[in-house]
């Protein structure tokens, strides 16, 4: 069974450009999470969805960041306009419905974003 | 608010040594979940274990073992007979429960970089 898929794996862009990160969760998982990892702040939850609906976006740093989940198998995280301080590794994770394995989050390989 | 503290920033051991990674957590909830994740040099996050707050039994999986003590709010992780392949950053994480269901927000500690030297 395929794990969480993220694309691109690496992204280098210039300040001011729009960046779109993509995620495909594990089939059957109805929770999807976006995290950001930096040396300074560690792993931070940005936003998470349940059944395609955003549940908590309190971690989204500012209006330049937006996330969507148009269907159960696809989500995007967009940064517009990007800034050098957005440089980080962005992880997507998914989790199955409440069950004995509740809360177990499966992470994708991450997208390493560099904003010049 | 929930908080996870991993006081050890870096640990270096020689192969075959035992090593314990500390994790202390803070939460006001009586229902919560604790996790350990491994992040090897390749960068992905690998799930190791989940423990709920009502299960204080220690767990052993091969060379890995976990010691959960609610009295000290700790969830420590021990690797026995460490190997070079164990070199990674290890994260402890906490998810608070809530009435009627689980809160899926994971709060991570800062991580402990473990280096196992041959």
JSON list of C-alpha atoms in Angstrom, two decimals:
[
{"chain": "A", "resi": 1, "resn": "UNK", "atom": "CA", "xyz": [0.00, 0.00, 0.00]},
{"chain": "A", "resi": 2, "resn": "UNK", "atom": "CA", "xyz": [1.42, 3.38, -0.98]},
{"chain": "A", "resi": 3, "resn": "UNK", "atom": "CA", "xyz": [2.28, 5.78, 1.80]},
{"chain": "A", "resi": 4, "resn": "UNK", "atom": "CA", "xyz": [1.64, 9.50, 1.86]},
{"chain": "A", "resi": 5, "resn": "UNK", "atom": "CA", "xyz": [2.87, 11.06, -1.36]},
{"chain": "A", "resi": 6, "resn": "UNK", "atom": "CA", "xyz": [4.20, 14.59, -1.54]},
{"chain": "A", "resi": 7, "resn": "UNK", "atom": "CA", "xyz": [5.39, 16.62, -4.48]},
{"chain": "A", "resi": 8, "resn": "UNK", "atom": "CA", "xyz": [7.68, 18.16, -5.29]},
{"chain": "A", "resi": 9, "resn": "UNK", "atom": "CA", "xyz": [10.39, 16.75, -3.06]},
{"chain": "A", "resi": 10, "resn": "UNK", "atom": "CA", "xyz": [12.51, 19.83, -3.50]},
{"chain": "A", "resi": 11, "resn": "UNK", "atom": "CA", "xyz": [11.51, 23.34, -4.52]},
{"chain": "A", "resi": 12, "resn": "UNK", "atom": "CA", "xyz": [13.75, 26.32, -5.01]},
{"chain": "A", "resi": 13, "resn": "UNK", "atom": "CA", "xyz": [12.07, 29.60, -5.79]},
{"chain": "A", "resi": 14, "resn": "UNK", "atom": "CA", "xyz": [12.66, 33.30, -5.57]},
{"chain": "A", "resi": 15, "resn": "UNK", "atom": "CA", "xyz": [11.13, 35.64, -3.07]},
{"chain": "A", "resi": 16, "resn": "UNK", "atom": "CA", "xyz": [7.72, 36.85, -4.17]},
{"chain": "A", "resi": 17, "resn": "UNK", "atom": "CA", "xyz": [6.87, 33.78, -6.22]},
{"chain": "A", "resi": 18, "resn": "UNK", "atom": "CA", "xyz": [3.88, 31.57, -5.54]},
{"chain": "A", "resi": 19, "resn": "UNK", "atom": "CA", "xyz": [4.66, 28.09, -4.26]},
{"chain": "A", "resi": 20, "resn": "UNK", "atom": "CA", "xyz": [2.25, 25.15, -4.26]},
{"chain": "A", "resi": 21, "resn": "UNK", "atom": "CA", "xyz": [2.98, 21.98, -2.34]},
{"chain": "A", "resi": 22, "resn": "UNK", "atom": "CA", "xyz": [0.92, 18.87, -2.99]},
{"chain": "A", "resi": 23, "resn": "UNK", "atom": "CA", "xyz": [-0.08, 15.88, -0.93]},
{"chain": "A", "resi": 24, "resn": "UNK", "atom": "CA", "xyz": [-1.90, 12.63, -1.53]},
{"chain": "A", "resi": 25, "resn": "UNK", "atom": "CA", "xyz": [-2.91, 10.92, 1.73]},
{"chain": "A", "resi": 26, "resn": "UNK", "atom": "CA", "xyz": [-3.13, 7.20, 2.31]},
{"chain": "A", "resi": 27, "resn": "UNK", "atom": "CA", "xyz": [-6.34, 5.81, 0.88]},
{"chain": "A", "resi": 28, "resn": "UNK", "atom": "CA", "xyz": [-9.02, 5.47, 3.55]},
{"chain": "A", "resi": 29, "resn": "UNK", "atom": "CA", "xyz": [-7.46, 8.01, 5.88]},
{"chain": "A", "resi": 30, "resn": "UNK", "atom": "CA", "xyz": [-9.83, 10.85, 6.64]},
{"chain": "A", "resi": 31, "resn": "UNK", "atom": "CA", "xyz": [-7.46, 13.13, 8.55]},
{"chain": "A", "resi": 32, "resn": "UNK", "atom": "CA", "xyz": [-4.80, 15.14, 6.79]},
{"chain": "A", "resi": 33, "resn": "UNK", "atom": "CA", "xyz": [-2.15, 17.35, 8.40]},
{"chain": "A", "resi": 34, "resn": "UNK", "atom": "CA", "xyz": [0.37, 19.88, 7.18]},
{"chain": "A", "resi": 35, "resn": "UNK", "atom": "CA", "xyz": [3.50, 20.46, 9.28]},
{"chain": "A", "resi": 36, "resn": "UNK", "atom": "CA", "xyz": [6.51, 22.69, 8.90]},
{"chain": "A", "resi": 37, "resn": "UNK", "atom": "CA", "xyz": [9.95, 21.80, 10.23]},
{"chain": "A", "resi": 38, "resn": "UNK", "atom": "CA", "xyz": [12.71, 24.36, 10.82]},
{"chain": "A", "resi": 39, "resn": "UNK", "atom": "CA", "xyz": [15.81, 24.33, 12.95]},
{"chain": "A", "resi": 40, "resn": "UNK", "atom": "CA", "xyz": [14.56, 27.23, 15.03]},
{"chain": "A", "resi": 41, "resn": "UNK", "atom": "CA", "xyz": [10.99, 26.15, 15.67]},
{"chain": "A", "resi": 42, "resn": "UNK", "atom": "CA", "xyz": [11.11, 22.39, 15.23]},
{"chain": "A", "resi": 43, "resn": "UNK", "atom": "CA", "xyz": [7.98, 20.62, 13.95]},
{"chain": "A", "resi": 44, "resn": "UNK", "atom": "CA", "xyz": [4.88, 22.78, 13.91]},
{"chain": "A", "resi": 45, "resn": "UNK", "atom": "CA", "xyz": [1.36, 21.84, 12.92]},
{"chain": "A", "resi": 46, "resn": "UNK", "atom": "CA", "xyz": [0.04, 24.33, 10.39]},
{"chain": "A", "resi": 47, "resn": "UNK", "atom": "CA", "xyz": [-3.45, 23.00, 9.65]},
{"chain": "A", "resi": 48, "resn": "UNK", "atom": "CA", "xyz": [-5.42, 19.81, 9.63]},
{"chain": "A", "resi": 49, "resn": "UNK", "atom": "CA", "xyz": [-8.48, 18.53, 7.82]},
{"chain": "A", "resi": 50, "resn": "UNK", "atom": "CA", "xyz": [-11.10, 15.93, 8.62]},
{"chain": "A", "resi": 51, "resn": "UNK", "atom": "CA", "xyz": [-13.17, 14.60, 5.73]},
{"chain": "A", "resi": 52, "resn": "UNK", "atom": "CA", "xyz": [-11.82, 17.41, 3.56]},
{"chain": "A", "resi": 53, "resn": "UNK", "atom": "CA", "xyz": [-12.95, 20.13, 5.97]},
{"chain": "A", "resi": 54, "resn": "UNK", "atom": "CA", "xyz": [-10.37, 22.33, 7.71]},
{"chain": "A", "resi": 55, "resn": "UNK", "atom": "CA", "xyz": [-10.67, 21.73, 11.46]},
{"chain": "A", "resi": 56, "resn": "UNK", "atom": "CA", "xyz": [-7.88, 23.82, 12.93]},
{"chain": "A", "resi": 57, "resn": "UNK", "atom": "CA", "xyz": [-5.77, 26.34, 11.04]},
{"chain": "A", "resi": 58, "resn": "UNK", "atom": "CA", "xyz": [-4.44, 28.17, 14.07]},
{"chain": "A", "resi": 59, "resn": "UNK", "atom": "CA", "xyz": [-0.90, 27.19, 13.15]},
{"chain": "A", "resi": 60, "resn": "UNK", "atom": "CA", "xyz": [-0.95, 28.87, 9.75]},
{"chain": "A", "resi": 61, "resn": "UNK", "atom": "CA", "xyz": [1.61, 31.66, 10.14]},
{"chain": "A", "resi": 62, "resn": "UNK", "atom": "CA", "xyz": [-0.11, 34.39, 8.14]},
{"chain": "A", "resi": 63, "resn": "UNK", "atom": "CA", "xyz": [-2.43, 35.16, 5.29]},
{"chain": "A", "resi": 64, "resn": "UNK", "atom": "CA", "xyz": [0.24, 34.31, 2.75]},
{"chain": "A", "resi": 65, "resn": "UNK", "atom": "CA", "xyz": [-0.39, 30.66, 3.58]},
{"chain": "A", "resi": 66, "resn": "UNK", "atom": "CA", "xyz": [-3.49, 28.81, 2.45]},
{"chain": "A", "resi": 67, "resn": "UNK", "atom": "CA", "xyz": [-4.45, 25.15, 2.29]},
{"chain": "A", "resi": 68, "resn": "UNK", "atom": "CA", "xyz": [-7.19, 23.31, 0.48]},
{"chain": "A", "resi": 69, "resn": "UNK", "atom": "CA", "xyz": [-8.48, 19.79, 0.29]},
{"chain": "A", "resi": 70, "resn": "UNK", "atom": "CA", "xyz": [-10.83, 19.54, -2.68]},
{"chain": "A", "resi": 71, "resn": "UNK", "atom": "CA", "xyz": [-11.28, 15.79, -2.30]},
{"chain": "A", "resi": 72, "resn": "UNK", "atom": "CA", "xyz": [-10.27, 12.88, -0.10]},
{"chain": "A", "resi": 73, "resn": "UNK", "atom": "CA", "xyz": [-7.16, 12.11, -2.11]},
{"chain": "A", "resi": 74, "resn": "UNK", "atom": "CA", "xyz": [-5.56, 15.50, -2.62]},
{"chain": "A", "resi": 75, "resn": "UNK", "atom": "CA", "xyz": [-4.49, 18.55, -0.68]},
{"chain": "A", "resi": 76, "resn": "UNK", "atom": "CA", "xyz": [-2.43, 21.63, -1.45]},
{"chain": "A", "resi": 77, "resn": "UNK", "atom": "CA", "xyz": [-0.52, 24.11, 0.66]},
{"chain": "A", "resi": 78, "resn": "UNK", "atom": "CA", "xyz": [0.07, 27.39, -1.09]},
{"chain": "A", "resi": 79, "resn": "UNK", "atom": "CA", "xyz": [2.37, 30.24, -0.16]},
{"chain": "A", "resi": 80, "resn": "UNK", "atom": "CA", "xyz": [1.80, 33.52, -1.99]},
{"chain": "A", "resi": 81, "resn": "UNK", "atom": "CA", "xyz": [4.00, 35.50, -2.02]},
{"chain": "A", "resi": 82, "resn": "UNK", "atom": "CA", "xyz": [6.86, 33.42, -0.66]},
{"chain": "A", "resi": 83, "resn": "UNK", "atom": "CA", "xyz": [9.57, 34.87, 1.56]},
{"chain": "A", "resi": 84, "resn": "UNK", "atom": "CA", "xyz": [13.03, 33.58, 2.54]},
{"chain": "A", "resi": 85, "resn": "UNK", "atom": "CA", "xyz": [11.79, 32.85, 6.08]},
{"chain": "A", "resi": 86, "resn": "UNK", "atom": "CA", "xyz": [9.37, 30.32, 4.61]},
{"chain": "A", "resi": 87, "resn": "UNK", "atom": "CA", "xyz": [12.32, 28.08, 3.79]},
{"chain": "A", "resi": 88, "resn": "UNK", "atom": "CA", "xyz": [11.69, 24.80, 5.63]},
{"chain": "A", "resi": 89, "resn": "UNK", "atom": "CA", "xyz": [10.71, 21.20, 5.17]},
{"chain": "A", "resi": 90, "resn": "UNK", "atom": "CA", "xyz": [6.95, 20.82, 4.82]},
{"chain": "A", "resi": 91, "resn": "UNK", "atom": "CA", "xyz": [5.45, 17.51, 5.79]},
{"chain": "A", "resi": 92, "resn": "UNK", "atom": "CA", "xyz": [2.05, 16.14, 5.03]},
{"chain": "A", "resi": 93, "resn": "UNK", "atom": "CA", "xyz": [0.63, 13.37, 7.22]},
{"chain": "A", "resi": 94, "resn": "UNK", "atom": "CA", "xyz": [-2.57, 11.39, 7.25]},
{"chain": "A", "resi": 95, "resn": "UNK", "atom": "CA", "xyz": [-4.42, 9.43, 9.91]},
{"chain": "A", "resi": 96, "resn": "UNK", "atom": "CA", "xyz": [-7.14, 6.79, 9.79]},
{"chain": "A", "resi": 97, "resn": "UNK", "atom": "CA", "xyz": [-10.65, 7.25, 11.19]},
{"chain": "A", "resi": 98, "resn": "UNK", "atom": "CA", "xyz": [-11.10, 6.90, 14.96]},
{"chain": "A", "resi": 99, "resn": "UNK", "atom": "CA", "xyz": [-10.29, 3.32, 15.88]},
{"chain": "A", "resi": 100, "resn": "UNK", "atom": "CA", "xyz": [-7.64, 1.42, 17.74]},
{"chain": "A", "resi": 101, "resn": "UNK", "atom": "CA", "xyz": [-5.09, 3.25, 15.66]},
{"chain": "A", "resi": 102, "resn": "UNK", "atom": "CA", "xyz": [-6.51, 6.68, 16.29]},
{"chain": "A", "resi": 103, "resn": "UNK", "atom": "CA", "xyz": [-4.02, 9.52, 16.34]},
{"chain": "A", "resi": 104, "resn": "UNK", "atom": "CA", "xyz": [-1.36, 7.50, 14.57]},
{"chain": "A", "resi": 105, "resn": "UNK", "atom": "CA", "xyz": [-0.12, 9.82, 11.88]},
{"chain": "A", "resi": 106, "resn": "UNK", "atom": "CA", "xyz": [1.73, 8.59, 8.83]},
{"chain": "A", "resi": 107, "resn": "UNK", "atom": "CA", "xyz": [4.10, 11.12, 7.34]},
{"chain": "A", "resi": 108, "resn": "UNK", "atom": "CA", "xyz": [5.09, 11.76, 3.77]},
{"chain": "A", "resi": 109, "resn": "UNK", "atom": "CA", "xyz": [8.74, 12.25, 2.76]},
{"chain": "A", "resi": 110, "resn": "UNK", "atom": "CA", "xyz": [8.45, 16.02, 2.97]},
{"chain": "A", "resi": 111, "resn": "UNK", "atom": "CA", "xyz": [9.06, 18.89, 0.56]},
{"chain": "A", "resi": 112, "resn": "UNK", "atom": "CA", "xyz": [12.24, 20.88, 1.12]},
{"chain": "A", "resi": 113, "resn": "UNK", "atom": "CA", "xyz": [11.44, 24.47, 0.19]},
{"chain": "A", "resi": 114, "resn": "UNK", "atom": "CA", "xyz": [14.14, 27.05, -0.34]},
{"chain": "A", "resi": 115, "resn": "UNK", "atom": "CA", "xyz": [13.12, 30.65, -1.00]},
{"chain": "A", "resi": 116, "resn": "UNK", "atom": "CA", "xyz": [15.99, 32.80, -2.25]},
{"chain": "B", "resi": 1, "resn": "UNK", "atom": "CA", "xyz": [-1.64, 24.07, 26.91]},
{"chain": "B", "resi": 2, "resn": "UNK", "atom": "CA", "xyz": [0.27, 20.95, 26.08]},
{"chain": "B", "resi": 3, "resn": "UNK", "atom": "CA", "xyz": [4.04, 20.84, 26.04]},
{"chain": "B", "resi": 4, "resn": "UNK", "atom": "CA", "xyz": [6.72, 18.25, 25.38]},
{"chain": "B", "resi": 5, "resn": "UNK", "atom": "CA", "xyz": [10.28, 18.65, 26.62]},
{"chain": "B", "resi": 6, "resn": "UNK", "atom": "CA", "xyz": [13.22, 16.64, 25.37]},
{"chain": "B", "resi": 7, "resn": "UNK", "atom": "CA", "xyz": [16.05, 18.03, 27.44]},
{"chain": "B", "resi": 8, "resn": "UNK", "atom": "CA", "xyz": [18.77, 16.10, 25.65]},
{"chain": "B", "resi": 9, "resn": "UNK", "atom": "CA", "xyz": [19.62, 17.94, 22.45]},
{"chain": "B", "resi": 10, "resn": "UNK", "atom": "CA", "xyz": [22.34, 15.54, 21.36]},
{"chain": "B", "resi": 11, "resn": "UNK", "atom": "CA", "xyz": [23.60, 12.19, 22.57]},
{"chain": "B", "resi": 12, "resn": "UNK", "atom": "CA", "xyz": [26.61, 10.32, 21.28]},
{"chain": "B", "resi": 13, "resn": "UNK", "atom": "CA", "xyz": [27.30, 6.69, 22.13]},
{"chain": "B", "resi": 14, "resn": "UNK", "atom": "CA", "xyz": [29.47, 3.88, 20.91]},
{"chain": "B", "resi": 15, "resn": "UNK", "atom": "CA", "xyz": [27.88, 0.93, 19.22]},
{"chain": "B", "resi": 16, "resn": "UNK", "atom": "CA", "xyz": [26.44, -1.73, 21.58]},
{"chain": "B", "resi": 17, "resn": "UNK", "atom": "CA", "xyz": [25.91, 0.76, 24.37]},
{"chain": "B", "resi": 18, "resn": "UNK", "atom": "CA", "xyz": [22.44, 1.18, 25.81]},
{"chain": "B", "resi": 19, "resn": "UNK", "atom": "CA", "xyz": [20.97, 4.66, 25.55]},
{"chain": "B", "resi": 20, "resn": "UNK", "atom": "CA", "xyz": [17.88, 6.29, 27.03]},
{"chain": "B", "resi": 21, "resn": "UNK", "atom": "CA", "xyz": [16.14, 9.28, 25.50]},
{"chain": "B", "resi": 22, "resn": "UNK", "atom": "CA", "xyz": [14.11, 11.35, 27.92]},
{"chain": "B", "resi": 23, "resn": "UNK", "atom": "CA", "xyz": [10.69, 12.86, 27.33]},
{"chain": "B", "resi": 24, "resn": "UNK", "atom": "CA", "xyz": [8.67, 14.90, 29.80]},
{"chain": "B", "resi": 25, "resn": "UNK", "atom": "CA", "xyz": [5.22, 16.17, 28.95]},
{"chain": "B", "resi": 26, "resn": "UNK", "atom": "CA", "xyz": [2.66, 18.60, 30.30]},
{"chain": "B", "resi": 27, "resn": "UNK", "atom": "CA", "xyz": [-1.06, 18.37, 29.82]},
{"chain": "B", "resi": 28, "resn": "UNK", "atom": "CA", "xyz": [-4.24, 19.20, 31.70]},
{"chain": "B", "resi": 29, "resn": "UNK", "atom": "CA", "xyz": [-6.19, 16.39, 30.08]},
{"chain": "B", "resi": 30, "resn": "UNK", "atom": "CA", "xyz": [-6.68, 13.03, 31.72]},
{"chain": "B", "resi": 31, "resn": "UNK", "atom": "CA", "xyz": [-6.95, 11.40, 28.31]},
{"chain": "B", "resi": 32, "resn": "UNK", "atom": "CA", "xyz": [-3.99, 11.81, 26.02]},
{"chain": "B", "resi": 33, "resn": "UNK", "atom": "CA", "xyz": [-1.65, 9.94, 23.71]},
{"chain": "B", "resi": 34, "resn": "UNK", "atom": "CA", "xyz": [2.13, 9.85, 23.63]},
{"chain": "B", "resi": 35, "resn": "UNK", "atom": "CA", "xyz": [4.25, 9.01, 20.63]},
{"chain": "B", "resi": 36, "resn": "UNK", "atom": "CA", "xyz": [7.80, 8.50, 19.53]},
{"chain": "B", "resi": 37, "resn": "UNK", "atom": "CA", "xyz": [8.92, 9.16, 15.97]},
{"chain": "B", "resi": 38, "resn": "UNK", "atom": "CA", "xyz": [12.30, 8.57, 14.37]},
{"chain": "B", "resi": 39, "resn": "UNK", "atom": "CA", "xyz": [13.76, 10.87, 11.73]},
{"chain": "B", "resi": 40, "resn": "UNK", "atom": "CA", "xyz": [16.81, 9.28, 10.07]},
{"chain": "B", "resi": 41, "resn": "UNK", "atom": "CA", "xyz": [19.25, 11.33, 7.98]},
{"chain": "B", "resi": 42, "resn": "UNK", "atom": "CA", "xyz": [17.07, 10.71, 4.92]},
{"chain": "B", "resi": 43, "resn": "UNK", "atom": "CA", "xyz": [14.49, 13.00, 6.50]},
{"chain": "B", "resi": 44, "resn": "UNK", "atom": "CA", "xyz": [11.27, 11.03, 6.68]},
{"chain": "B", "resi": 45, "resn": "UNK", "atom": "CA", "xyz": [9.40, 10.66, 9.97]},
{"chain": "B", "resi": 46, "resn": "UNK", "atom": "CA", "xyz": [8.88, 7.08, 11.05]},
{"chain": "B", "resi": 47, "resn": "UNK", "atom": "CA", "xyz": [6.26, 6.17, 13.63]},
{"chain": "B", "resi": 48, "resn": "UNK", "atom": "CA", "xyz": [7.65, 4.02, 16.46]},
{"chain": "B", "resi": 49, "resn": "UNK", "atom": "CA", "xyz": [5.02, 3.78, 19.18]},
{"chain": "B", "resi": 50, "resn": "UNK", "atom": "CA", "xyz": [1.76, 5.20, 20.51]},
{"chain": "B", "resi": 51, "resn": "UNK", "atom": "CA", "xyz": [0.70, 4.93, 24.14]},
{"chain": "B", "resi": 52, "resn": "UNK", "atom": "CA", "xyz": [-2.56, 6.16, 25.67]},
{"chain": "B", "resi": 53, "resn": "UNK", "atom": "CA", "xyz": [-2.75, 7.69, 29.12]},
{"chain": "B", "resi": 54, "resn": "UNK", "atom": "CA", "xyz": [-4.63, 4.76, 30.60]},
{"chain": "B", "resi": 55, "resn": "UNK", "atom": "CA", "xyz": [-2.02, 2.21, 29.69]},
{"chain": "B", "resi": 56, "resn": "UNK", "atom": "CA", "xyz": [1.06, 2.51, 31.87]},
{"chain": "B", "resi": 57, "resn": "UNK", "atom": "CA", "xyz": [2.48, -0.84, 30.93]},
{"chain": "B", "resi": 58, "resn": "UNK", "atom": "CA", "xyz": [6.00, -0.64, 29.63]},
{"chain": "B", "resi": 59, "resn": "UNK", "atom": "CA", "xyz": [6.53, -1.93, 26.16]},
{"chain": "B", "resi": 60, "resn": "UNK", "atom": "CA", "xyz": [9.37, -3.76, 24.52]},
{"chain": "B", "resi": 61, "resn": "UNK", "atom": "CA", "xyz": [9.86, -4.21, 20.80]},
{"chain": "B", "resi": 62, "resn": "UNK", "atom": "CA", "xyz": [13.11, -5.88, 19.94]},
{"chain": "B", "resi": 63, "resn": "UNK", "atom": "CA", "xyz": [15.92, -3.60, 21.08]},
{"chain": "B", "resi": 64, "resn": "UNK", "atom": "CA", "xyz": [13.47, -0.77, 21.80]},
{"chain": "B", "resi": 65, "resn": "UNK", "atom": "CA", "xyz": [11.64, -0.28, 25.07]},
{"chain": "B", "resi": 66, "resn": "UNK", "atom": "CA", "xyz": [9.48, 2.48, 26.48]},
{"chain": "B", "resi": 67, "resn": "UNK", "atom": "CA", "xyz": [8.92, 3.45, 30.10]},
{"chain": "B", "resi": 68, "resn": "UNK", "atom": "CA", "xyz": [5.72, 5.42, 30.73]},
{"chain": "B", "resi": 69, "resn": "UNK", "atom": "CA", "xyz": [5.36, 6.93, 34.20]},
{"chain": "B", "resi": 70, "resn": "UNK", "atom": "CA", "xyz": [2.37, 9.19, 34.81]},
{"chain": "B", "resi": 71, "resn": "UNK", "atom": "CA", "xyz": [3.64, 10.10, 38.27]},
{"chain": "B", "resi": 72, "resn": "UNK", "atom": "CA", "xyz": [6.58, 11.92, 36.72]},
{"chain": "B", "resi": 73, "resn": "UNK", "atom": "CA", "xyz": [4.89, 12.77, 33.40]},
{"chain": "B", "resi": 74, "resn": "UNK", "atom": "CA", "xyz": [7.62, 10.97, 31.53]},
{"chain": "B", "resi": 75, "resn": "UNK", "atom": "CA", "xyz": [7.73, 8.66, 28.53]},
{"chain": "B", "resi": 76, "resn": "UNK", "atom": "CA", "xyz": [11.32, 7.59, 28.10]},
{"chain": "B", "resi": 77, "resn": "UNK", "atom": "CA", "xyz": [12.72, 5.54, 25.25]},
{"chain": "B", "resi": 78, "resn": "UNK", "atom": "CA", "xyz": [15.60, 3.09, 25.62]},
{"chain": "B", "resi": 79, "resn": "UNK", "atom": "CA", "xyz": [17.60, 1.48, 22.84]},
{"chain": "B", "resi": 80, "resn": "UNK", "atom": "CA", "xyz": [19.50, -1.58, 23.98]},
{"chain": "B", "resi": 81, "resn": "UNK", "atom": "CA", "xyz": [22.72, -2.56, 22.25]},
{"chain": "B", "resi": 82, "resn": "UNK", "atom": "CA", "xyz": [22.64, 0.45, 19.96]},
{"chain": "B", "resi": 83, "resn": "UNK", "atom": "CA", "xyz": [23.66, 0.16, 16.33]},
{"chain": "B", "resi": 84, "resn": "UNK", "atom": "CA", "xyz": [24.94, 2.68, 13.81]},
{"chain": "B", "resi": 85, "resn": "UNK", "atom": "CA", "xyz": [21.60, 2.46, 11.98]},
{"chain": "B", "resi": 86, "resn": "UNK", "atom": "CA", "xyz": [19.91, 3.85, 15.09]},
{"chain": "B", "resi": 87, "resn": "UNK", "atom": "CA", "xyz": [21.55, 7.22, 14.40]},
{"chain": "B", "resi": 88, "resn": "UNK", "atom": "CA", "xyz": [18.70, 9.64, 13.88]},
{"chain": "B", "resi": 89, "resn": "UNK", "atom": "CA", "xyz": [16.70, 12.42, 15.49]},
{"chain": "B", "resi": 90, "resn": "UNK", "atom": "CA", "xyz": [14.05, 11.05, 17.80]},
{"chain": "B", "resi": 91, "resn": "UNK", "atom": "CA", "xyz": [10.92, 13.03, 18.57]},
{"chain": "B", "resi": 92, "resn": "UNK", "atom": "CA", "xyz": [8.51, 12.58, 21.41]},
{"chain": "B", "resi": 93, "resn": "UNK", "atom": "CA", "xyz": [4.99, 13.91, 20.79]},
{"chain": "B", "resi": 94, "resn": "UNK", "atom": "CA", "xyz": [1.74, 14.43, 22.68]},
{"chain": "B", "resi": 95, "resn": "UNK", "atom": "CA", "xyz": [-1.87, 14.50, 21.55]},
{"chain": "B", "resi": 96, "resn": "UNK", "atom": "CA", "xyz": [-4.57, 15.50, 24.00]},
{"chain": "B", "resi": 97, "resn": "UNK", "atom": "CA", "xyz": [-7.85, 13.67, 24.15]},
{"chain": "B", "resi": 98, "resn": "UNK", "atom": "CA", "xyz": [-11.18, 15.40, 24.49]},
{"chain": "B", "resi": 99, "resn": "UNK", "atom": "CA", "xyz": [-14.62, 14.31, 25.50]},
{"chain": "B", "resi": 100, "resn": "UNK", "atom": "CA", "xyz": [-16.31, 12.40, 22.77]},
{"chain": "B", "resi": 101, "resn": "UNK", "atom": "CA", "xyz": [-13.23, 11.78, 20.72]},
{"chain": "B", "resi": 102, "resn": "UNK", "atom": "CA", "xyz": [-9.58, 12.36, 20.13]},
{"chain": "B", "resi": 103, "resn": "UNK", "atom": "CA", "xyz": [-7.80, 15.59, 19.52]},
{"chain": "B", "resi": 104, "resn": "UNK", "atom": "CA", "xyz": [-5.56, 14.93, 16.58]},
{"chain": "B", "resi": 105, "resn": "UNK", "atom": "CA", "xyz": [-3.17, 17.82, 17.14]},
{"chain": "B", "resi": 106, "resn": "UNK", "atom": "CA", "xyz": [0.32, 16.53, 17.78]},
{"chain": "B", "resi": 107, "resn": "UNK", "atom": "CA", "xyz": [2.71, 18.65, 19.78]},
{"chain": "B", "resi": 108, "resn": "UNK", "atom": "CA", "xyz": [6.30, 17.61, 19.20]},
{"chain": "B", "resi": 109, "resn": "UNK", "atom": "CA", "xyz": [9.34, 18.02, 21.39]},
{"chain": "B", "resi": 110, "resn": "UNK", "atom": "CA", "xyz": [12.45, 19.59, 19.88]},
{"chain": "B", "resi": 111, "resn": "UNK", "atom": "CA", "xyz": [13.98, 16.19, 19.28]},
{"chain": "B", "resi": 112, "resn": "UNK", "atom": "CA", "xyz": [17.15, 14.42, 20.40]},
{"chain": "B", "resi": 113, "resn": "UNK", "atom": "CA", "xyz": [19.91, 13.78, 17.90]},
{"chain": "B", "resi": 114, "resn": "UNK", "atom": "CA", "xyz": [21.37, 10.36, 18.59]},
{"chain": "B", "resi": 115, "resn": "UNK", "atom": "CA", "xyz": [24.69, 9.49, 17.03]},
{"chain": "B", "resi": 116, "resn": "UNK", "atom": "CA", "xyz": [25.89, 5.92, 17.34]},
{"chain": "B", "resi": 117, "resn": "UNK", "atom": "CA", "xyz": [29.57, 5.59, 16.50]},
{"chain": "B", "resi": 118, "resn": "UNK", "atom": "CA", "xyz": [31.12, 2.34, 15.32]}
]
